[in-house]
PDB file of C-alpha atoms in Angstrom:
ATOM      1  CA  GLU A1492      10.616  32.007 -37.395  1.00  0.00           C
ATOM      2  CA  ALA A1493       7.227  30.357 -37.831  1.00  0.00           C
ATOM      3  CA  GLN A1494       5.134  31.141 -34.824  1.00  0.00           C
ATOM      4  CA  VAL A1495       1.777  31.869 -33.281  1.00  0.00           C
ATOM      5  CA  THR A1496       1.726  34.767 -30.845  1.00  0.00           C
ATOM      6  CA  GLN A1497      -0.871  35.625 -28.245  1.00  0.00           C
ATOM      7  CA  ASN A1498      -1.365  38.701 -26.127  1.00  0.00           C
ATOM      8  CA  PRO A1499      -1.615  39.208 -23.289  1.00  0.00           C
ATOM      9  CA  ARG A1500       0.040  36.183 -21.712  1.00  0.00           C
ATOM     10  CA  TYR A1501      -1.572  36.842 -18.350  1.00  0.00           C
ATOM     11  CA  LEU A1502      -4.730  38.772 -17.560  1.00  0.00           C
ATOM     12  CA  ILE A1503      -6.706  39.334 -14.390  1.00  0.00           C
ATOM     13  CA  THR A1504     -10.042  41.065 -14.834  1.00  0.00           C
ATOM     14  CA  VAL A1505     -13.422  41.443 -13.198  1.00  0.00           C
ATOM     15  CA  THR A1506     -16.806  40.049 -14.109  1.00  0.00           C
ATOM     16  CA  GLY A1507     -18.494  41.889 -16.952  1.00  0.00           C
ATOM     17  CA  LYS A1508     -15.514  43.865 -18.229  1.00  0.00           C
ATOM     18  CA  LYS A1509     -15.109  43.218 -21.943  1.00  0.00           C
ATOM     19  CA  LEU A1510     -11.737  41.905 -23.042  1.00  0.00           C
ATOM     20  CA  THR A1511      -9.972  40.741 -26.182  1.00  0.00           C
ATOM     21  CA  VAL A1512      -7.161  38.234 -26.467  1.00  0.00           C
ATOM     22  CA  THR A1513      -5.224  38.653 -29.691  1.00  0.00           C
ATOM     23  CA  CYS A1514      -3.748  35.861 -31.792  1.00  0.00           C
ATOM     24  CA  SER A1515      -1.496  36.264 -34.788  1.00  0.00           C
ATOM     25  CA  GLN A1516       0.340  33.783 -37.021  1.00  0.00           C
ATOM     26  CA  ASN A1517       3.049  34.443 -39.609  1.00  0.00           C
ATOM     27  CA  MET A1518       2.710  31.238 -41.640  1.00  0.00           C
ATOM     28  CA  ASN A1519      -0.072  32.336 -43.980  1.00  0.00           C
ATOM     29  CA  HIS A1520      -2.264  29.600 -42.539  1.00  0.00           C
ATOM     30  CA  GLU A1521      -5.910  29.488 -43.497  1.00  0.00           C
ATOM     31  CA  TYR A1522      -7.174  27.574 -40.484  1.00  0.00           C
ATOM     32  CA  MET A1523      -7.069  29.027 -36.979  1.00  0.00           C
ATOM     33  CA  SER A1524      -8.774  28.018 -33.770  1.00  0.00           C
ATOM     34  CA  TRP A1525      -9.096  28.731 -30.070  1.00  0.00           C
ATOM     35  CA  TYR A1526      -8.967  26.185 -27.272  1.00  0.00           C
ATOM     36  CA  ARG A1527      -9.348  26.425 -23.559  1.00  0.00           C
ATOM     37  CA  GLN A1528      -7.509  24.151 -21.166  1.00  0.00           C
ATOM     38  CA  ASP A1529      -8.961  23.256 -17.792  1.00  0.00           C
ATOM     39  CA  PRO A1530      -7.640  20.804 -15.183  1.00  0.00           C
ATOM     40  CA  GLY A1531      -9.067  17.349 -15.666  1.00  0.00           C
ATOM     41  CA  LEU A1532     -10.766  18.325 -18.932  1.00  0.00           C
ATOM     42  CA  GLY A1533      -7.873  18.643 -21.349  1.00  0.00           C
ATOM     43  CA  LEU A1534      -8.264  21.082 -24.229  1.00  0.00           C
ATOM     44  CA  ARG A1535     -11.626  21.923 -25.729  1.00  0.00           C
ATOM     45  CA  GLN A1536     -12.202  23.874 -28.896  1.00  0.00           C
ATOM     46  CA  ILE A1537     -14.059  27.175 -28.552  1.00  0.00           C
ATOM     47  CA  TYR A1538     -14.226  28.537 -32.126  1.00  0.00           C
ATOM     48  CA  TYR A1539     -12.436  27.969 -35.370  1.00  0.00           C
ATOM     49  CA  SER A1540     -12.009  29.730 -38.672  1.00  0.00           C
ATOM     50  CA  MET A1541     -11.441  28.098 -42.036  1.00  0.00           C
ATOM     51  CA  ASN A1542     -10.466  31.360 -43.708  1.00  0.00           C
ATOM     52  CA  VAL A1543     -11.060  35.116 -43.702  1.00  0.00           C
ATOM     53  CA  GLU A1544     -14.658  35.914 -42.745  1.00  0.00           C
ATOM     54  CA  VAL A1545     -15.422  32.200 -42.176  1.00  0.00           C
ATOM     55  CA  THR A1546     -15.867  31.206 -38.538  1.00  0.00           C
ATOM     56  CA  ASP A1547     -17.789  28.501 -36.721  1.00  0.00           C
ATOM     57  CA  LYS A1548     -18.468  27.207 -33.240  1.00  0.00           C
ATOM     58  CA  GLY A1549     -16.413  24.519 -31.599  1.00  0.00           C
ATOM     59  CA  ASP A1550     -17.420  22.450 -28.604  1.00  0.00           C
ATOM     60  CA  VAL A1551     -17.666  25.229 -25.986  1.00  0.00           C
ATOM     61  CA  PRO A1552     -18.546  28.534 -27.717  1.00  0.00           C
ATOM     62  CA  GLU A1553     -20.903  30.019 -25.103  1.00  0.00           C
ATOM     63  CA  GLY A1554     -19.730  33.406 -23.849  1.00  0.00           C
ATOM     64  CA  TYR A1555     -17.156  33.918 -26.593  1.00  0.00           C
ATOM     65  CA  LYS A1556     -16.982  35.710 -29.914  1.00  0.00           C
ATOM     66  CA  VAL A1557     -14.345  35.711 -32.627  1.00  0.00           C
ATOM     67  CA  SER A1558     -13.637  37.572 -35.828  1.00  0.00           C
ATOM     68  CA  ARG A1559     -11.412  36.906 -38.819  1.00  0.00           C
ATOM     69  CA  LYS A1560     -10.966  40.063 -40.831  1.00  0.00           C
ATOM     70  CA  GLU A1561      -7.392  39.292 -41.833  1.00  0.00           C
ATOM     71  CA  LYS A1562      -5.745  35.969 -42.526  1.00  0.00           C
ATOM     72  CA  ARG A1563      -3.055  36.375 -39.877  1.00  0.00           C
ATOM     73  CA  ASN A1564      -5.241  37.504 -36.953  1.00  0.00           C
ATOM     74  CA  PHE A1565      -7.950  35.697 -35.008  1.00  0.00           C
ATOM     75  CA  PRO A1566      -8.916  37.569 -31.824  1.00  0.00           C
ATOM     76  CA  LEU A1567     -11.005  36.000 -29.075  1.00  0.00           C
ATOM     77  CA  ILE A1568     -13.538  38.341 -27.519  1.00  0.00           C
ATOM     78  CA  LEU A1569     -15.249  37.953 -24.169  1.00  0.00           C
ATOM     79  CA  GLU A1570     -18.063  40.514 -24.133  1.00  0.00           C
ATOM     80  CA  SER A1571     -19.018  39.948 -20.495  1.00  0.00           C
ATOM     81  CA  PRO A1572     -16.527  37.638 -18.809  1.00  0.00           C
ATOM     82  CA  SER A1573     -17.633  35.454 -15.929  1.00  0.00           C
ATOM     83  CA  PRO A1574     -15.603  33.482 -13.363  1.00  0.00           C
ATOM     84  CA  ASN A1575     -16.286  30.191 -15.172  1.00  0.00           C
ATOM     85  CA  GLN A1576     -14.215  31.550 -18.055  1.00  0.00           C
ATOM     86  CA  THR A1577     -11.123  31.541 -15.873  1.00  0.00           C
ATOM     87  CA  SER A1578      -8.872  29.243 -17.858  1.00  0.00           C
ATOM     88  CA  LEU A1579      -5.747  28.846 -19.956  1.00  0.00           C
ATOM     89  CA  TYR A1580      -6.408  29.760 -23.585  1.00  0.00           C
ATOM     90  CA  PHE A1581      -4.497  28.601 -26.637  1.00  0.00           C
ATOM     91  CA  CYS A1582      -4.669  29.798 -30.195  1.00  0.00           C
ATOM     92  CA  ALA A1583      -3.609  27.413 -32.952  1.00  0.00           C
ATOM     93  CA  SER A1584      -3.170  27.492 -36.713  1.00  0.00           C
ATOM     94  CA  ARG A1585      -2.474  25.064 -39.545  1.00  0.00           C
ATOM     95  CA  GLY A1586      -2.195  25.139 -43.293  1.00  0.00           C
ATOM     96  CA  GLY A1587      -4.602  23.621 -45.801  1.00  0.00           C
ATOM     97  CA  GLY A1588      -4.944  19.945 -46.672  1.00  0.00           C
ATOM     98  CA  GLY A1589      -5.747  16.812 -44.734  1.00  0.00           C
ATOM     99  CA  ALA A1590      -5.235  15.676 -41.180  1.00  0.00           C
ATOM    100  CA  VAL A1591      -1.528  15.144 -41.647  1.00  0.00           C
ATOM    101  CA  HIS A1592      -0.733  18.803 -41.299  1.00  0.00           C
ATOM    102  CA  THR A1593       0.626  19.957 -37.979  1.00  0.00           C
ATOM    103  CA  GLN A1594      -1.197  22.476 -35.844  1.00  0.00           C
ATOM    104  CA  TYR A1595       0.982  25.170 -34.303  1.00  0.00           C
ATOM    105  CA  PHE A1596       0.021  26.429 -30.882  1.00  0.00           C
ATOM    106  CA  GLY A1597       0.610  29.790 -29.293  1.00  0.00           C
ATOM    107  CA  PRO A1598       2.199  30.084 -25.825  1.00  0.00           C
ATOM    108  CA  GLY A1599      -1.123  30.462 -24.047  1.00  0.00           C
ATOM    109  CA  THR A1600      -3.016  33.207 -22.205  1.00  0.00           C
ATOM    110  CA  ARG A1601      -3.851  32.642 -18.583  1.00  0.00           C
ATOM    111  CA  LEU A1602      -7.084  34.468 -17.793  1.00  0.00           C
ATOM    112  CA  THR A1603      -8.513  34.998 -14.329  1.00  0.00           C
ATOM    113  CA  VAL A1604     -11.981  36.495 -13.967  1.00  0.00           C
ATOM    114  CA  LEU A1605     -12.804  37.692 -10.463  1.00  0.00           C
TER     115      LEU A1605
ATOM    116  CA  GLY B 175     -18.576  11.303 -31.761  1.00  0.00           C
ATOM    117  CA  ASN B 176     -14.837  11.397 -31.369  1.00  0.00           C
ATOM    118  CA  SER B 177     -13.192  10.898 -28.014  1.00  0.00           C
ATOM    119  CA  VAL B 178      -9.776  10.150 -26.564  1.00  0.00           C
ATOM    120  CA  THR B 179      -9.088   8.412 -23.276  1.00  0.00           C
ATOM    121  CA  GLN B 180      -5.650   8.427 -21.751  1.00  0.00           C
ATOM    122  CA  MET B 181      -4.342   7.123 -18.479  1.00  0.00           C
ATOM    123  CA  GLU B 182      -4.602   9.459 -15.566  1.00  0.00           C
ATOM    124  CA  GLY B 183      -1.532  10.744 -13.878  1.00  0.00           C
ATOM    125  CA  PRO B 184       0.506  11.909 -12.365  1.00  0.00           C
ATOM    126  CA  VAL B 185       3.111   9.402 -13.407  1.00  0.00           C
ATOM    127  CA  THR B 186       6.347   9.516 -11.447  1.00  0.00           C
ATOM    128  CA  LEU B 187       9.389   7.673 -12.738  1.00  0.00           C
ATOM    129  CA  SER B 188      13.063   7.549 -11.958  1.00  0.00           C
ATOM    130  CA  GLU B 189      15.501   8.667 -14.599  1.00  0.00           C
ATOM    131  CA  GLU B 190      16.256   5.941 -17.185  1.00  0.00           C
ATOM    132  CA  ALA B 191      13.015   4.077 -16.436  1.00  0.00           C
ATOM    133  CA  PHE B 192      10.718   2.822 -19.198  1.00  0.00           C
ATOM    134  CA  LEU B 193       7.676   4.937 -19.938  1.00  0.00           C
ATOM    135  CA  THR B 194       4.269   3.903 -21.236  1.00  0.00           C
ATOM    136  CA  ILE B 195       1.300   6.253 -21.377  1.00  0.00           C
ATOM    137  CA  ASN B 196      -1.834   4.528 -22.603  1.00  0.00           C
ATOM    138  CA  CYS B 197      -4.183   6.165 -25.079  1.00  0.00           C
ATOM    139  CA  THR B 198      -7.325   4.737 -26.674  1.00  0.00           C
ATOM    140  CA  TYR B 199      -9.743   6.449 -28.965  1.00  0.00           C
ATOM    141  CA  THR B 200     -13.237   6.317 -30.393  1.00  0.00           C
ATOM    142  CA  ALA B 201     -13.813   7.753 -33.832  1.00  0.00           C
ATOM    143  CA  THR B 202     -15.632   7.184 -37.070  1.00  0.00           C
ATOM    144  CA  GLY B 203     -13.585   6.590 -40.160  1.00  0.00           C
ATOM    145  CA  TYR B 204      -9.813   6.741 -40.117  1.00  0.00           C
ATOM    146  CA  PRO B 205      -8.511   9.519 -37.898  1.00  0.00           C
ATOM    147  CA  SER B 206      -4.978  10.787 -37.647  1.00  0.00           C
ATOM    148  CA  LEU B 207      -3.458  10.409 -34.190  1.00  0.00           C
ATOM    149  CA  PHE B 208      -1.102  12.703 -32.337  1.00  0.00           C
ATOM    150  CA  TRP B 209       0.864  13.097 -29.162  1.00  0.00           C
ATOM    151  CA  TYR B 210       1.440  16.645 -27.964  1.00  0.00           C
ATOM    152  CA  VAL B 211       3.719  17.679 -25.108  1.00  0.00           C
ATOM    153  CA  GLN B 212       3.361  20.698 -22.855  1.00  0.00           C
ATOM    154  CA  TYR B 213       6.412  21.708 -20.860  1.00  0.00           C
ATOM    155  CA  PRO B 214       5.854  23.820 -17.742  1.00  0.00           C
ATOM    156  CA  GLY B 215       4.692  27.322 -18.631  1.00  0.00           C
ATOM    157  CA  GLU B 216       4.691  26.689 -22.359  1.00  0.00           C
ATOM    158  CA  GLY B 217       2.241  25.948 -25.136  1.00  0.00           C
ATOM    159  CA  LEU B 218       1.679  22.610 -26.808  1.00  0.00           C
ATOM    160  CA  GLN B 219       4.223  21.131 -29.163  1.00  0.00           C
ATOM    161  CA  LEU B 220       3.629  18.255 -31.522  1.00  0.00           C
ATOM    162  CA  LEU B 221       5.698  15.303 -30.339  1.00  0.00           C
ATOM    163  CA  LEU B 222       4.756  12.717 -32.961  1.00  0.00           C
ATOM    164  CA  LYS B 223       1.940  11.660 -35.228  1.00  0.00           C
ATOM    165  CA  ALA B 224       0.592   8.749 -37.265  1.00  0.00           C
ATOM    166  CA  THR B 225      -1.860   9.021 -40.085  1.00  0.00           C
ATOM    167  CA  LYS B 226      -2.894   5.430 -40.825  1.00  0.00           C
ATOM    168  CA  ALA B 227      -3.109   2.014 -39.232  1.00  0.00           C
ATOM    169  CA  ASP B 228       0.230   0.394 -38.300  1.00  0.00           C
ATOM    170  CA  ASP B 229       2.114   3.651 -38.780  1.00  0.00           C
ATOM    171  CA  LYS B 230       4.703   4.312 -36.108  1.00  0.00           C
ATOM    172  CA  GLY B 231       5.400   7.896 -35.109  1.00  0.00           C
ATOM    173  CA  SER B 232       8.689   8.650 -33.425  1.00  0.00           C
ATOM    174  CA  ASN B 233      10.595  11.668 -32.142  1.00  0.00           C
ATOM    175  CA  LYS B 234      13.164  12.383 -29.414  1.00  0.00           C
ATOM    176  CA  GLY B 235      13.199   8.709 -28.381  1.00  0.00           C
ATOM    177  CA  PHE B 236       9.415   8.559 -28.014  1.00  0.00           C
ATOM    178  CA  GLU B 237       7.371   6.151 -30.126  1.00  0.00           C
ATOM    179  CA  ALA B 238       3.716   5.331 -30.661  1.00  0.00           C
ATOM    180  CA  THR B 239       2.087   2.881 -33.054  1.00  0.00           C
ATOM    181  CA  TYR B 240      -1.365   3.369 -34.562  1.00  0.00           C
ATOM    182  CA  ARG B 241      -3.258   0.177 -33.695  1.00  0.00           C
ATOM    183  CA  LYS B 242      -6.627   0.126 -35.397  1.00  0.00           C
ATOM    184  CA  GLU B 243      -7.611  -3.294 -34.065  1.00  0.00           C
ATOM    185  CA  THR B 244      -7.308  -2.089 -30.476  1.00  0.00           C
ATOM    186  CA  THR B 245      -8.035   1.598 -31.251  1.00  0.00           C
ATOM    187  CA  SER B 246      -4.910   2.561 -29.358  1.00  0.00           C
ATOM    188  CA  PHE B 247      -1.906   4.855 -29.698  1.00  0.00           C
ATOM    189  CA  HIS B 248       0.218   4.241 -26.631  1.00  0.00           C
ATOM    190  CA  LEU B 249       3.256   6.457 -26.056  1.00  0.00           C
ATOM    191  CA  GLU B 250       6.530   4.752 -25.080  1.00  0.00           C
ATOM    192  CA  LYS B 251      10.090   5.721 -24.325  1.00  0.00           C
ATOM    193  CA  GLY B 252      12.820   3.338 -23.338  1.00  0.00           C
ATOM    194  CA  SER B 253      14.752   5.584 -20.982  1.00  0.00           C
ATOM    195  CA  VAL B 254      13.237   8.799 -19.665  1.00  0.00           C
ATOM    196  CA  GLN B 255      15.187  11.851 -18.612  1.00  0.00           C
ATOM    197  CA  VAL B 256      14.435  14.588 -16.110  1.00  0.00           C
ATOM    198  CA  SER B 257      13.908  16.925 -19.063  1.00  0.00           C
ATOM    199  CA  ASP B 258      10.967  14.772 -20.206  1.00  0.00           C
ATOM    200  CA  SER B 259       8.913  15.983 -17.251  1.00  0.00           C
ATOM    201  CA  ALA B 260       5.830  17.538 -18.839  1.00  0.00           C
ATOM    202  CA  VAL B 261       2.165  16.972 -19.561  1.00  0.00           C
ATOM    203  CA  TYR B 262       1.437  14.677 -22.494  1.00  0.00           C
ATOM    204  CA  PHE B 263      -1.758  14.866 -24.515  1.00  0.00           C
ATOM    205  CA  CYS B 264      -3.071  12.267 -26.904  1.00  0.00           C
ATOM    206  CA  ALA B 265      -5.267  13.691 -29.668  1.00  0.00           C
ATOM    207  CA  LEU B 266      -7.060  12.713 -32.843  1.00  0.00           C
ATOM    208  CA  SER B 267      -8.258  14.549 -35.898  1.00  0.00           C
ATOM    209  CA  ASN B 268     -10.947  13.127 -38.118  1.00  0.00           C
ATOM    210  CA  SER B 269     -11.778  16.176 -40.155  1.00  0.00           C
ATOM    211  CA  GLY B 270      -8.267  17.367 -40.720  1.00  0.00           C
ATOM    212  CA  TYR B 271      -8.999  20.417 -38.635  1.00  0.00           C
ATOM    213  CA  ALA B 272     -10.372  20.128 -35.112  1.00  0.00           C
ATOM    214  CA  LEU B 273      -8.316  18.166 -32.632  1.00  0.00           C
ATOM    215  CA  ASN B 274     -10.015  16.070 -29.956  1.00  0.00           C
ATOM    216  CA  PHE B 275      -7.732  15.866 -26.932  1.00  0.00           C
ATOM    217  CA  GLY B 276      -7.463  13.507 -24.034  1.00  0.00           C
ATOM    218  CA  LYS B 277      -7.309  15.005 -20.550  1.00  0.00           C
ATOM    219  CA  GLY B 278      -3.538  14.880 -20.378  1.00  0.00           C
ATOM    220  CA  THR B 279      -1.073  12.846 -18.351  1.00  0.00           C
ATOM    221  CA  SER B 280       1.437  14.578 -16.128  1.00  0.00           C
ATOM    222  CA  LEU B 281       4.876  12.964 -16.054  1.00  0.00           C
ATOM    223  CA  LEU B 282       7.483  13.701 -13.405  1.00  0.00           C
ATOM    224  CA  VAL B 283      10.930  12.195 -13.809  1.00  0.00           C
ATOM    225  CA  THR B 284      13.164  12.268 -10.754  1.00  0.00           C
ATOM    226  CA  PRO B 285      16.981  12.057 -10.767  1.00  0.00           C
TER     227      PRO B 285
END
């Protein structure tokens, strides 16, 4: 089954404690990205990756890092989380080509930073 | 830059009522347009899409037509069901990669 998986699904942590949210896709997609969803703001892109070892900032990259060492994985790293990073996070992937291709979203990770 | 504006919710309808959720956009060039749906506790799923002017996307009884002259992509359904209760997001993609989302419209359908 084609899917994007994220772990953990729920996480409560404290300010300053480094954490990683994993994302994996089994569709051999080149493009992957991270979004955060906040009430009244919709979804905003944090980082994206066009392929292995190619990453770039989205609209709200501050406080986040990513890496793309393998095609299937695209972890999101919060080196020193702060309460304003409390949010619902989604990983997404899509294949190559133009805008017609569908993006597949993971189930989401709900992060609370105390 | 690109932006999407959709009507604010929540929208509450009775079962079998007609649904319209308005969506307008600002973009350079010729973006592709999408409607995504998010059911409670789940991720986003693509509901329908349109890639050029006058295209009509449709799925599960929902429809939306890409209107370039009014820069709109309104979502419609003739008869909603309780199971349609969800949050609906309008989105566009100009680059073929990043999606620009609206803020979402919450729909509640009551029996």
